[in-house]
Coordinates of N, CA and C and ligand atoms in Angstrom, one line a residue:
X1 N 0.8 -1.2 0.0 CA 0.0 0.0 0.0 C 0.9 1.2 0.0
X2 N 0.4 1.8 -0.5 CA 1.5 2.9 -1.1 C 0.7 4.6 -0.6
X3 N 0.7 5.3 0.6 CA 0.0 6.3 0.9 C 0.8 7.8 1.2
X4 N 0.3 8.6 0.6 CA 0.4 10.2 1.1 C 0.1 11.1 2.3
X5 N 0.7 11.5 3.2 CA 0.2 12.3 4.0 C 0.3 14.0 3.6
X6 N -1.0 14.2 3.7 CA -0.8 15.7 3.9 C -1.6 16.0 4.8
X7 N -1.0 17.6 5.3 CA -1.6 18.2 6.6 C -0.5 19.6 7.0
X8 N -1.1 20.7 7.3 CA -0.5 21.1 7.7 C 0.5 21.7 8.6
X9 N 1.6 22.0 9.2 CA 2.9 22.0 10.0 C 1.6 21.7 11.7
X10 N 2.2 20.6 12.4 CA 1.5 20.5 14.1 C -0.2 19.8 13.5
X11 N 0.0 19.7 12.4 CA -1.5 18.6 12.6 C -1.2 17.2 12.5
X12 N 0.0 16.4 13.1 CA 0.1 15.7 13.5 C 0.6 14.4 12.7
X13 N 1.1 14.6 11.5 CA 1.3 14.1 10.2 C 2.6 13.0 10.6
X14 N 3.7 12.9 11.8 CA 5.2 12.8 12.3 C 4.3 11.5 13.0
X15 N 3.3 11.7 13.8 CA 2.8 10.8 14.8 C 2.4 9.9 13.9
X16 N 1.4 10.0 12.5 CA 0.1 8.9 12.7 C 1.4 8.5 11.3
X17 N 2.1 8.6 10.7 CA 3.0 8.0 10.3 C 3.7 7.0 10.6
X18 N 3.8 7.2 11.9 CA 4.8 6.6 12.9 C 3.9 5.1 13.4
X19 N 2.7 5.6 13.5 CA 1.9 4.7 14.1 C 1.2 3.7 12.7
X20 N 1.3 4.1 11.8 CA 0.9 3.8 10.6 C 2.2 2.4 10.2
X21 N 3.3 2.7 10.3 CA 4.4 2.3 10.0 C 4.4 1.3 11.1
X22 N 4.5 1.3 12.5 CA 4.4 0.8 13.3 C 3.4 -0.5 13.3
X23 N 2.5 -0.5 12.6 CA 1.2 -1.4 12.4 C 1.0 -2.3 10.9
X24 N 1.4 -1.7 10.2 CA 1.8 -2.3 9.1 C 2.9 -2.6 8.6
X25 N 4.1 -2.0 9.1 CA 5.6 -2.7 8.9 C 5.7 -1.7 7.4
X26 N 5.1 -0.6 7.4 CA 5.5 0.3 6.1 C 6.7 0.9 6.5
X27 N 7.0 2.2 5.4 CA 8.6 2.7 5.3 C 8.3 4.2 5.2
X28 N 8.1 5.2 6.2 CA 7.9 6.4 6.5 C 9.2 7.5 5.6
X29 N 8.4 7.9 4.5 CA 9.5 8.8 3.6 C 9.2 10.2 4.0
X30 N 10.0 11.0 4.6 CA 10.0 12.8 4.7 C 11.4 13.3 3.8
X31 N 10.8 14.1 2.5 CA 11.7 14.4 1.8 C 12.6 15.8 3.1
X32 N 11.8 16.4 3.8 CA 12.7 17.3 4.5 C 14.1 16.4 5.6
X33 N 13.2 15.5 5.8 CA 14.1 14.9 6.9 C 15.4 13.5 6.1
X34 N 14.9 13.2 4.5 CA 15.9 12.9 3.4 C 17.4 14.2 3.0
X35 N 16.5 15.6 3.1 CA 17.4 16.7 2.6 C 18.5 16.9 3.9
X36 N 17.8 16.7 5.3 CA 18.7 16.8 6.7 C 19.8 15.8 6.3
X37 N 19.4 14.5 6.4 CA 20.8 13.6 6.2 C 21.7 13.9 5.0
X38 N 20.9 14.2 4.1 CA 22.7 14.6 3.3 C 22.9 16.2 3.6
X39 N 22.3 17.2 4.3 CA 23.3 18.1 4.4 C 24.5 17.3 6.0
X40 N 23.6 16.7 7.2 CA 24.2 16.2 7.8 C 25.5 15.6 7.4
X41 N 25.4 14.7 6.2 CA 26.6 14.3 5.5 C 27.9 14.9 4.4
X42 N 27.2 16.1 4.3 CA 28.2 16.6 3.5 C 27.8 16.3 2.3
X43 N 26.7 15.7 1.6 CA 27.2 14.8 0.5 C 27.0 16.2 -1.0
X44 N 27.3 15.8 -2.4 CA 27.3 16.9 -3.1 C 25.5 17.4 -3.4
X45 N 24.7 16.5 -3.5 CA 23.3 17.2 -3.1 C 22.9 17.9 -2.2
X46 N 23.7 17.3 -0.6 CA 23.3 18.3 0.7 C 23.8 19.5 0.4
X47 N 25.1 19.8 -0.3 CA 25.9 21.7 -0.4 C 24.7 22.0 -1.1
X48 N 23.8 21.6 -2.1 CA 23.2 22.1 -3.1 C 22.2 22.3 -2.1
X49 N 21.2 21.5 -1.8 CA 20.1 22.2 -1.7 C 20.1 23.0 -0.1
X50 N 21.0 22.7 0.8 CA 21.3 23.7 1.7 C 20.7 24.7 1.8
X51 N 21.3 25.3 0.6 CA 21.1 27.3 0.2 C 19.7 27.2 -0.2
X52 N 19.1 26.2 -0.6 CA 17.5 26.8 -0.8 C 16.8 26.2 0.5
X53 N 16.9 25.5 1.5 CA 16.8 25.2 2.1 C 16.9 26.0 3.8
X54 N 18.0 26.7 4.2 CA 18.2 27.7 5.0 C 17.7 29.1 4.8
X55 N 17.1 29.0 3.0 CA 16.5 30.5 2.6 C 15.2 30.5 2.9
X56 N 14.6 29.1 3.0 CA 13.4 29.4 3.3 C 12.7 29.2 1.8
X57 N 13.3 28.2 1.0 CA 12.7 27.9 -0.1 C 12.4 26.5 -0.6
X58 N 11.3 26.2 -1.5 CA 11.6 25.0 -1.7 C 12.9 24.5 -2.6
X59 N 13.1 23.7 -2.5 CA 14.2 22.8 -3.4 C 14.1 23.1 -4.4
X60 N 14.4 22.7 -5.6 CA 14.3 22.5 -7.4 C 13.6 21.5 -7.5
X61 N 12.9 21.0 -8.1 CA 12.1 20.3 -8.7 C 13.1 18.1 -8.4
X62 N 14.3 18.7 -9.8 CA 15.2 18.0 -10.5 C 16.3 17.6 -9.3
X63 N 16.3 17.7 -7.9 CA 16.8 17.7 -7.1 C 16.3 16.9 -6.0
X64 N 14.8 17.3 -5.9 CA 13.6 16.5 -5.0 C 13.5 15.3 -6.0
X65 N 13.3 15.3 -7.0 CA 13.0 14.1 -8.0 C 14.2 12.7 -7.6
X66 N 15.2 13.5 -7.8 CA 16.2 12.5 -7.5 C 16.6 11.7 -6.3
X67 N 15.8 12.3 -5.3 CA 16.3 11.7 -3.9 C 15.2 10.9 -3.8
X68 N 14.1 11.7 -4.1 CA 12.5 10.7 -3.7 C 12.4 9.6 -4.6
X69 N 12.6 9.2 -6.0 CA 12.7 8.2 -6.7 C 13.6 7.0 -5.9
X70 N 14.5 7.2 -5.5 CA 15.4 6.5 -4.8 C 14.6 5.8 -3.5
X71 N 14.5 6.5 -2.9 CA 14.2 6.3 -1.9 C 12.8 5.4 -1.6
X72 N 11.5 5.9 -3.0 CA 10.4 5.1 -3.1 C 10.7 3.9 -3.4
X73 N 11.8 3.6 -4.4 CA 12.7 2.6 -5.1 C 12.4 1.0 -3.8
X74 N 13.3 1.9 -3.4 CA 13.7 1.1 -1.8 C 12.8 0.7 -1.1
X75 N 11.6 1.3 -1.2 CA 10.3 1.1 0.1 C 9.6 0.0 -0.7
X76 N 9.7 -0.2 -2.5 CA 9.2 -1.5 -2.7 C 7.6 -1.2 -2.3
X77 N 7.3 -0.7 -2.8 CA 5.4 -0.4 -2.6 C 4.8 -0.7 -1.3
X78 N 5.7 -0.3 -0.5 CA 5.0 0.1 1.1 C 5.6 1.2 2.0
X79 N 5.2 2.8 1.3 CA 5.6 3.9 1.8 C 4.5 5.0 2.7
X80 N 4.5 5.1 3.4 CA 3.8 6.3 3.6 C 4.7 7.6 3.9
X81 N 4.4 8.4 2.6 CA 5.3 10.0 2.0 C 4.7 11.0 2.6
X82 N 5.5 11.4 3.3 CA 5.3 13.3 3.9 C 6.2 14.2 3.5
X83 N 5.5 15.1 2.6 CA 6.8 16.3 2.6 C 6.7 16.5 0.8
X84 N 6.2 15.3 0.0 CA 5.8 15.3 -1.0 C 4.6 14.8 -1.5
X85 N 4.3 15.2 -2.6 CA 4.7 16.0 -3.5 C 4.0 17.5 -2.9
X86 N 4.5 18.2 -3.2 CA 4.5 19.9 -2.6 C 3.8 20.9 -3.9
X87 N 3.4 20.7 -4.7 CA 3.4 21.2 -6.2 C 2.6 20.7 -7.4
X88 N 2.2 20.7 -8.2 CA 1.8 19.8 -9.5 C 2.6 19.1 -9.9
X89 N 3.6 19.9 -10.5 CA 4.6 18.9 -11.4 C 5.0 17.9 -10.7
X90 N 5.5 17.8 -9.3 CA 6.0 16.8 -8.4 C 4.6 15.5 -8.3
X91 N 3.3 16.0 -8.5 CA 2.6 15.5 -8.4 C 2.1 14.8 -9.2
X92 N 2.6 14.9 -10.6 CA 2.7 14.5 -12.0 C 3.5 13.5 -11.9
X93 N 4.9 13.9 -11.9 CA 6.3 12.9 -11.4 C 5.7 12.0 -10.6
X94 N 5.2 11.9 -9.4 CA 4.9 10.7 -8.7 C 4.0 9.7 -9.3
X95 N 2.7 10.2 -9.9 CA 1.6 9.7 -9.8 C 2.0 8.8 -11.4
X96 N 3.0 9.4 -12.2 CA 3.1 8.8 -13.6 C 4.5 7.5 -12.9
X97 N 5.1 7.8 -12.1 CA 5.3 6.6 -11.9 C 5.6 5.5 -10.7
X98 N 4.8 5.8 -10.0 CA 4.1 4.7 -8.4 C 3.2 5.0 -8.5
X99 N 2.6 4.3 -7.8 CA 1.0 3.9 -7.6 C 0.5 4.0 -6.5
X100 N -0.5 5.5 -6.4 CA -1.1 5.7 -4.7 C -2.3 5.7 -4.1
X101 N -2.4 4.8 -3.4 CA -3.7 3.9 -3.0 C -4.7 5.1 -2.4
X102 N -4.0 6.0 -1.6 CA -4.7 7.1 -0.9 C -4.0 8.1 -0.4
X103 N -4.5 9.4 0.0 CA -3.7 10.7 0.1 C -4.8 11.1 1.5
X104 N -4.4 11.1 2.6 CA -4.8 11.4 3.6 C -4.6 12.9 3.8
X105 N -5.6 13.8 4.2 CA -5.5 14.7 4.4 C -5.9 15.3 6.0
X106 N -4.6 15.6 6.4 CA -5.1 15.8 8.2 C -5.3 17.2 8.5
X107 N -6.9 17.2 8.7 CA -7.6 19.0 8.3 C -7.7 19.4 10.0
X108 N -6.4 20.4 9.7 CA -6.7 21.3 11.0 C -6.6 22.9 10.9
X109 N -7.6 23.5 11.4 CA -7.4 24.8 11.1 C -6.3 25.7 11.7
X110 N -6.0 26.5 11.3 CA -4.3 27.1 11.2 C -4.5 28.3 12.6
X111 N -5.3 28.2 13.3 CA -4.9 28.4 14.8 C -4.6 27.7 15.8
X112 N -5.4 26.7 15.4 CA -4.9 25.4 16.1 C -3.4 24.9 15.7
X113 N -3.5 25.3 14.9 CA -1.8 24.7 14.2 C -1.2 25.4 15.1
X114 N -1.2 26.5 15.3 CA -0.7 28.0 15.7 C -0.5 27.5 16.9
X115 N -1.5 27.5 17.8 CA -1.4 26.8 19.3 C -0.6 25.3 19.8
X116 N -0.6 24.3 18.6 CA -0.2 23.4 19.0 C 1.7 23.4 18.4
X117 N 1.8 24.1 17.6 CA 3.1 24.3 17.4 C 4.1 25.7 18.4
X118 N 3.3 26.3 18.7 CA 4.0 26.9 20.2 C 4.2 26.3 20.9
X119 N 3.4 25.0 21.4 CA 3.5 24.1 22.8 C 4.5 23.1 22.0
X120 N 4.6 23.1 21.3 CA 6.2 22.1 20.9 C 7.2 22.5 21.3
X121 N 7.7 20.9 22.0 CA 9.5 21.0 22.4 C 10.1 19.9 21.7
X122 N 11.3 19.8 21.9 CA 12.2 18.8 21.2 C 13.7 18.7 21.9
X123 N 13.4 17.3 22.3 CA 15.0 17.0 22.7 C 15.7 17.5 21.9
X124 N 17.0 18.1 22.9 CA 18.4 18.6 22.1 C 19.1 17.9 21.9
X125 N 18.8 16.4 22.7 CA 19.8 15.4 22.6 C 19.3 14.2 21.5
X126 N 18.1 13.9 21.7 CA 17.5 12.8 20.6 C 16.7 13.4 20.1
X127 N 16.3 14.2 19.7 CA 15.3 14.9 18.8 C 13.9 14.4 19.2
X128 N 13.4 13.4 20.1 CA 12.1 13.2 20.6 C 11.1 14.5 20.6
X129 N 9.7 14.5 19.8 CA 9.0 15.3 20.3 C 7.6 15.0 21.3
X130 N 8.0 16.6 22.1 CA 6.8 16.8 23.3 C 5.9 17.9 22.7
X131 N 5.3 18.1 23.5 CA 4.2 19.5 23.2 C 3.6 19.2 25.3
X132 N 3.8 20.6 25.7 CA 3.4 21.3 26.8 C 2.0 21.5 27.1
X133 N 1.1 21.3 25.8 CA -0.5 21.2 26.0 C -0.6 19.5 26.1
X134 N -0.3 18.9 25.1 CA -0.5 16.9 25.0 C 0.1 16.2 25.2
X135 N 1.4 16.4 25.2 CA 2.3 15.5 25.4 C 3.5 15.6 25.8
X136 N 3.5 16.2 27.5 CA 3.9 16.8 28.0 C 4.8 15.4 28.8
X137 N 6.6 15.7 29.1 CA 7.1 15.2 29.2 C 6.9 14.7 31.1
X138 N 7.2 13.7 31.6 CA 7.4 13.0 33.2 C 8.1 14.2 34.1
X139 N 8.7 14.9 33.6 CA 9.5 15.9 34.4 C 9.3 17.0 33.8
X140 N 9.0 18.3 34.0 CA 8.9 19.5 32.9 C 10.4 19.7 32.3
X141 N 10.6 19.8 31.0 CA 11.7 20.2 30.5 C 13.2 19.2 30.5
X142 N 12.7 17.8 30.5 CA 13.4 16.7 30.6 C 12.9 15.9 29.8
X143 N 13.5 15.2 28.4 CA 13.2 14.1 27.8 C 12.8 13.0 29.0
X144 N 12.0 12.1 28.5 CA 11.8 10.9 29.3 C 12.5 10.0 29.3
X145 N 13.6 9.5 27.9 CA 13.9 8.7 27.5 C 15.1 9.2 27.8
X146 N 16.3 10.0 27.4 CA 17.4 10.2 27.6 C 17.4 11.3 28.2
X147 N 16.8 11.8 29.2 CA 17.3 13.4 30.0 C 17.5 14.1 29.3
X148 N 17.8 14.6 28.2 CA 18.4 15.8 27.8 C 17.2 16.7 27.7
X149 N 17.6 18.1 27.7 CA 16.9 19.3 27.7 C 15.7 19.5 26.1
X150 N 14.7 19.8 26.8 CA 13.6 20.1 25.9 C 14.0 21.5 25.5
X151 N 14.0 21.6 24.1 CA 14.1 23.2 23.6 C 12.6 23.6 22.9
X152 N 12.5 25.2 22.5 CA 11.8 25.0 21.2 C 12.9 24.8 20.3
X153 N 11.5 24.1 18.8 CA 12.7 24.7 17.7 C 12.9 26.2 17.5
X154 N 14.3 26.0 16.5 CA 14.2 27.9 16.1 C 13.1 28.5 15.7
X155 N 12.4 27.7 14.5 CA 11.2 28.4 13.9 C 9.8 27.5 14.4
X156 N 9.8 27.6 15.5 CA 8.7 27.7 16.3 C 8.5 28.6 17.0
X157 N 8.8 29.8 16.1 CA 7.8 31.3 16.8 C 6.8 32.1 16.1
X158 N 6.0 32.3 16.3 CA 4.8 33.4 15.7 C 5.0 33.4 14.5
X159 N 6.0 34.5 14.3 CA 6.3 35.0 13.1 C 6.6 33.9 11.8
X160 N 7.5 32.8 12.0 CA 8.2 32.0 11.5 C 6.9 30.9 11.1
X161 N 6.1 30.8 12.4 CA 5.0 29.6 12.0 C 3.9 30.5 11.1
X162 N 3.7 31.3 11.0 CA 2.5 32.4 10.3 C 2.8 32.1 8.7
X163 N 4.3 32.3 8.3 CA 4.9 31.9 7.1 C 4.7 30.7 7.0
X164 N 5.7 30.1 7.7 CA 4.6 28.0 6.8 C 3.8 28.1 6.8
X165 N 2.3 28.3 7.6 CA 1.2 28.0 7.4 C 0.8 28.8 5.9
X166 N 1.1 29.7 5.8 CA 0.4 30.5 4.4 C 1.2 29.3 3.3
X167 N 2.3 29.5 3.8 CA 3.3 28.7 2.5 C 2.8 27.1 2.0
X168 N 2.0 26.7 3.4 CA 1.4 25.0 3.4 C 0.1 25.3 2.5
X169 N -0.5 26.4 2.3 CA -1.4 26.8 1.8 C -1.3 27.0 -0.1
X170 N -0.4 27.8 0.3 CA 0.0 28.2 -1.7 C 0.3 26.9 -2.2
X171 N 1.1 26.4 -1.3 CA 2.2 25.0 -2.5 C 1.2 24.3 -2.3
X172 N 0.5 23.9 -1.4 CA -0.5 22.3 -1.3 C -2.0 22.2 -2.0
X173 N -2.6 23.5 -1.8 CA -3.8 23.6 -2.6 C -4.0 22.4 -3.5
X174 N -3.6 23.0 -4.4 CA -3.2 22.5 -6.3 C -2.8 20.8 -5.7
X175 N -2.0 20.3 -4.9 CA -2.0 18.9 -4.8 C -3.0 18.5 -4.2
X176 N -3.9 18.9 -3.2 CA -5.1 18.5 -2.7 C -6.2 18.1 -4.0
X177 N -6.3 19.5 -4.5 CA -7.6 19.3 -5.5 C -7.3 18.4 -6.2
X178 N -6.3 18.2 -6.8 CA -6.0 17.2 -8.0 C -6.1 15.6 -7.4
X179 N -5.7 15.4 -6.6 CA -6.2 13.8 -5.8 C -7.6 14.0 -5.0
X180 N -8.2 15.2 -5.2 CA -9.2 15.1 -4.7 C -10.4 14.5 -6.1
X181 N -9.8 15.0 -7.0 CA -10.3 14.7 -8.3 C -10.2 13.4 -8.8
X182 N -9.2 12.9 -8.7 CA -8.9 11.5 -8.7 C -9.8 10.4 -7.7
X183 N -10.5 11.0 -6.9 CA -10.7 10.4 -6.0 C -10.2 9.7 -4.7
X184 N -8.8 9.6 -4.7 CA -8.3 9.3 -3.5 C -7.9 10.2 -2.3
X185 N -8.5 11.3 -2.1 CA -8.8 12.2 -1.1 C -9.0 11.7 0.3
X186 N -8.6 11.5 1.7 CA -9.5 10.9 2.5 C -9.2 11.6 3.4
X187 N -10.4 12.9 3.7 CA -9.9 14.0 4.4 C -10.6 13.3 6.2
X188 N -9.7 13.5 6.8 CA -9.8 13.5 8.8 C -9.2 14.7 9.2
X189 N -10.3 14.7 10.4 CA -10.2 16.6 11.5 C -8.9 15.9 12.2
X190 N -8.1 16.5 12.1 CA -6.8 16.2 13.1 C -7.0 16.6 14.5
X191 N -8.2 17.6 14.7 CA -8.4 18.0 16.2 C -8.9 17.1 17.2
X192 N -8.4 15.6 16.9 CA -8.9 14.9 18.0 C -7.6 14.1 18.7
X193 N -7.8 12.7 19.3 CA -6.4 12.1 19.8 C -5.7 11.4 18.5
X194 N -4.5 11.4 18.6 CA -3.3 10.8 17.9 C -4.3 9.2 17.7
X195 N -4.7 8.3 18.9 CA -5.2 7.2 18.7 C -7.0 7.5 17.9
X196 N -7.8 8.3 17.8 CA -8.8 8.1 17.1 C -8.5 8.5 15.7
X197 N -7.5 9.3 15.8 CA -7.2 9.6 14.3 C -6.4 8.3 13.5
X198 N -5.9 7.7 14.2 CA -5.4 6.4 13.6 C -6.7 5.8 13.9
X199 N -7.5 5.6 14.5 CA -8.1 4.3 13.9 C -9.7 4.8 12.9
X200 N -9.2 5.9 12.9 CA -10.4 6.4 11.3 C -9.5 6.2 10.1
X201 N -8.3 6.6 10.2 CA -7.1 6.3 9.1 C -7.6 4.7 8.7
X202 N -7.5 4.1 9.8 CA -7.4 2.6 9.4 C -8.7 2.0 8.9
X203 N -9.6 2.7 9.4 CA -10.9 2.0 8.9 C -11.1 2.8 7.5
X204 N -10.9 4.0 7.1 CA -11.0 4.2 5.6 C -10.3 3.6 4.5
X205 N -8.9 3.2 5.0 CA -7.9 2.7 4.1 C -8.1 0.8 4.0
X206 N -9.1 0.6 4.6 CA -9.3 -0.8 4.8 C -9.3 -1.6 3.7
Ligands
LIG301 P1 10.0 20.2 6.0 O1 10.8 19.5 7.0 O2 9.0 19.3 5.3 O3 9.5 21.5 6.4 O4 11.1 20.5 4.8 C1 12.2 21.3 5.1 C2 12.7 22.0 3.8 O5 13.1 21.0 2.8 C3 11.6 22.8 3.1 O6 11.5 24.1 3.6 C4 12.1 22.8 1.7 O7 13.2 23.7 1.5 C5 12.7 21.4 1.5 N1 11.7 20.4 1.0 C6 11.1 19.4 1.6 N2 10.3 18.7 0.8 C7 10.3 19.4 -0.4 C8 9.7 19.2 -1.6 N3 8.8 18.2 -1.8 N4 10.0 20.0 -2.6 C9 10.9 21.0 -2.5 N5 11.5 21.3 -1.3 C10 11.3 20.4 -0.3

């Protein structure tokens, strides 16, 4: 089974992935968190897209193509993708060649986003995420798992989150409608728990 997540930044897209993957034995693809490992690596794609990446832009097209093909390659028709396709053409690229059973759409309105991405923290040490409203760590400001200090991220402030949300807006539109058209659309209110939202996930995709 081969599925899409979309949703926008804090509606929860990291979790029901995780829990998704977790229950079916899929292979959780985030082209952002693909672009982290090769800048982490040095490799000659990470120098490249770096600079569009730190500017606050999307990638090139011919750059995303190349890491996501690979990577779908690998998952062998059991992925669930966040982070793509971002665009039409990307959404062209994919759809002309894998095959996508369904495109989840996790609908939450963008004050809520607002609210729940201010209450995010993140180990400094293992990247675990908390949130101060839901999922709020055993000790205030202590990972559970490895002690290290809860931070925010950098751009979890007002300003910074106001911009993705508009930005999750312009680029994703145009991929919504178009698999809305296709029919594989399967919109859920993300304003509920992490567990009812998976198990509406699971009962639609049955
Ligand atoms: P994210 O973690 O999804 O916010 O992605 C971090 C950054 O990686 C984005 O701001 C973009 O610069 C880049 N990126 C991730 N996915 C894509 C994509 N599908 N197309 C172009 N750029 C992307």
């Amino acid at each position: 089974m081969n599925i899409i997540l979309i949703g926008i930044q804090g509606s929860g897209k990291g979790t029901q992935a995780k829990l998704l993957c977790e229950r079916y034995g899929w292979i959780h693809i985030t082209t952002g968190e693909l672009f982290r490992e090769h800048i982490k690596n040095n490799t000659e794609l990470g120098k490249i897209v770096r600079t569009f990446i730190e500017r606050g832009e999307l990638v090139p097209d011919k750059y995303v193509f190349k890491i996501v093909e690979k990577a779908l390659r690998e998952a062998e028709r059991k992925f669930v993708l966040d982070g793509f396709p971002r665009n039409l053409s990307q959404t062209e690229f994919l759809v002309e060649k894998f095959t996508i059973d369904h495109v989840i759409l996790l609908d939450l309105k963008d004050d809520l986003a607002m609210k729940r991405l201010l209450a995010r923290r993140i180990c400094n040490n293992c990247g675990r995420d908390y949130n101060v409203l839901f999922k709020k760590p055993e000790i205030a400001g202590k990972c559970d798992v490895c002690g290290g200090r809860l931070v925010k991220r950098k751009d979890d402030n007002e300003t910074a989150i106001k911009k993705r949300i508009e930005r999750f807006h312009l680029e994703t539109n145009s991929v919504i409608d178009f698999f809305r058209k296709k029919g594989l659309l399967i919109k859920i209110n993300a304003d509920q728990t992490p567990q009812k939202i998976h198990s509406q996930i699971v009962d639609k995709i049955r």
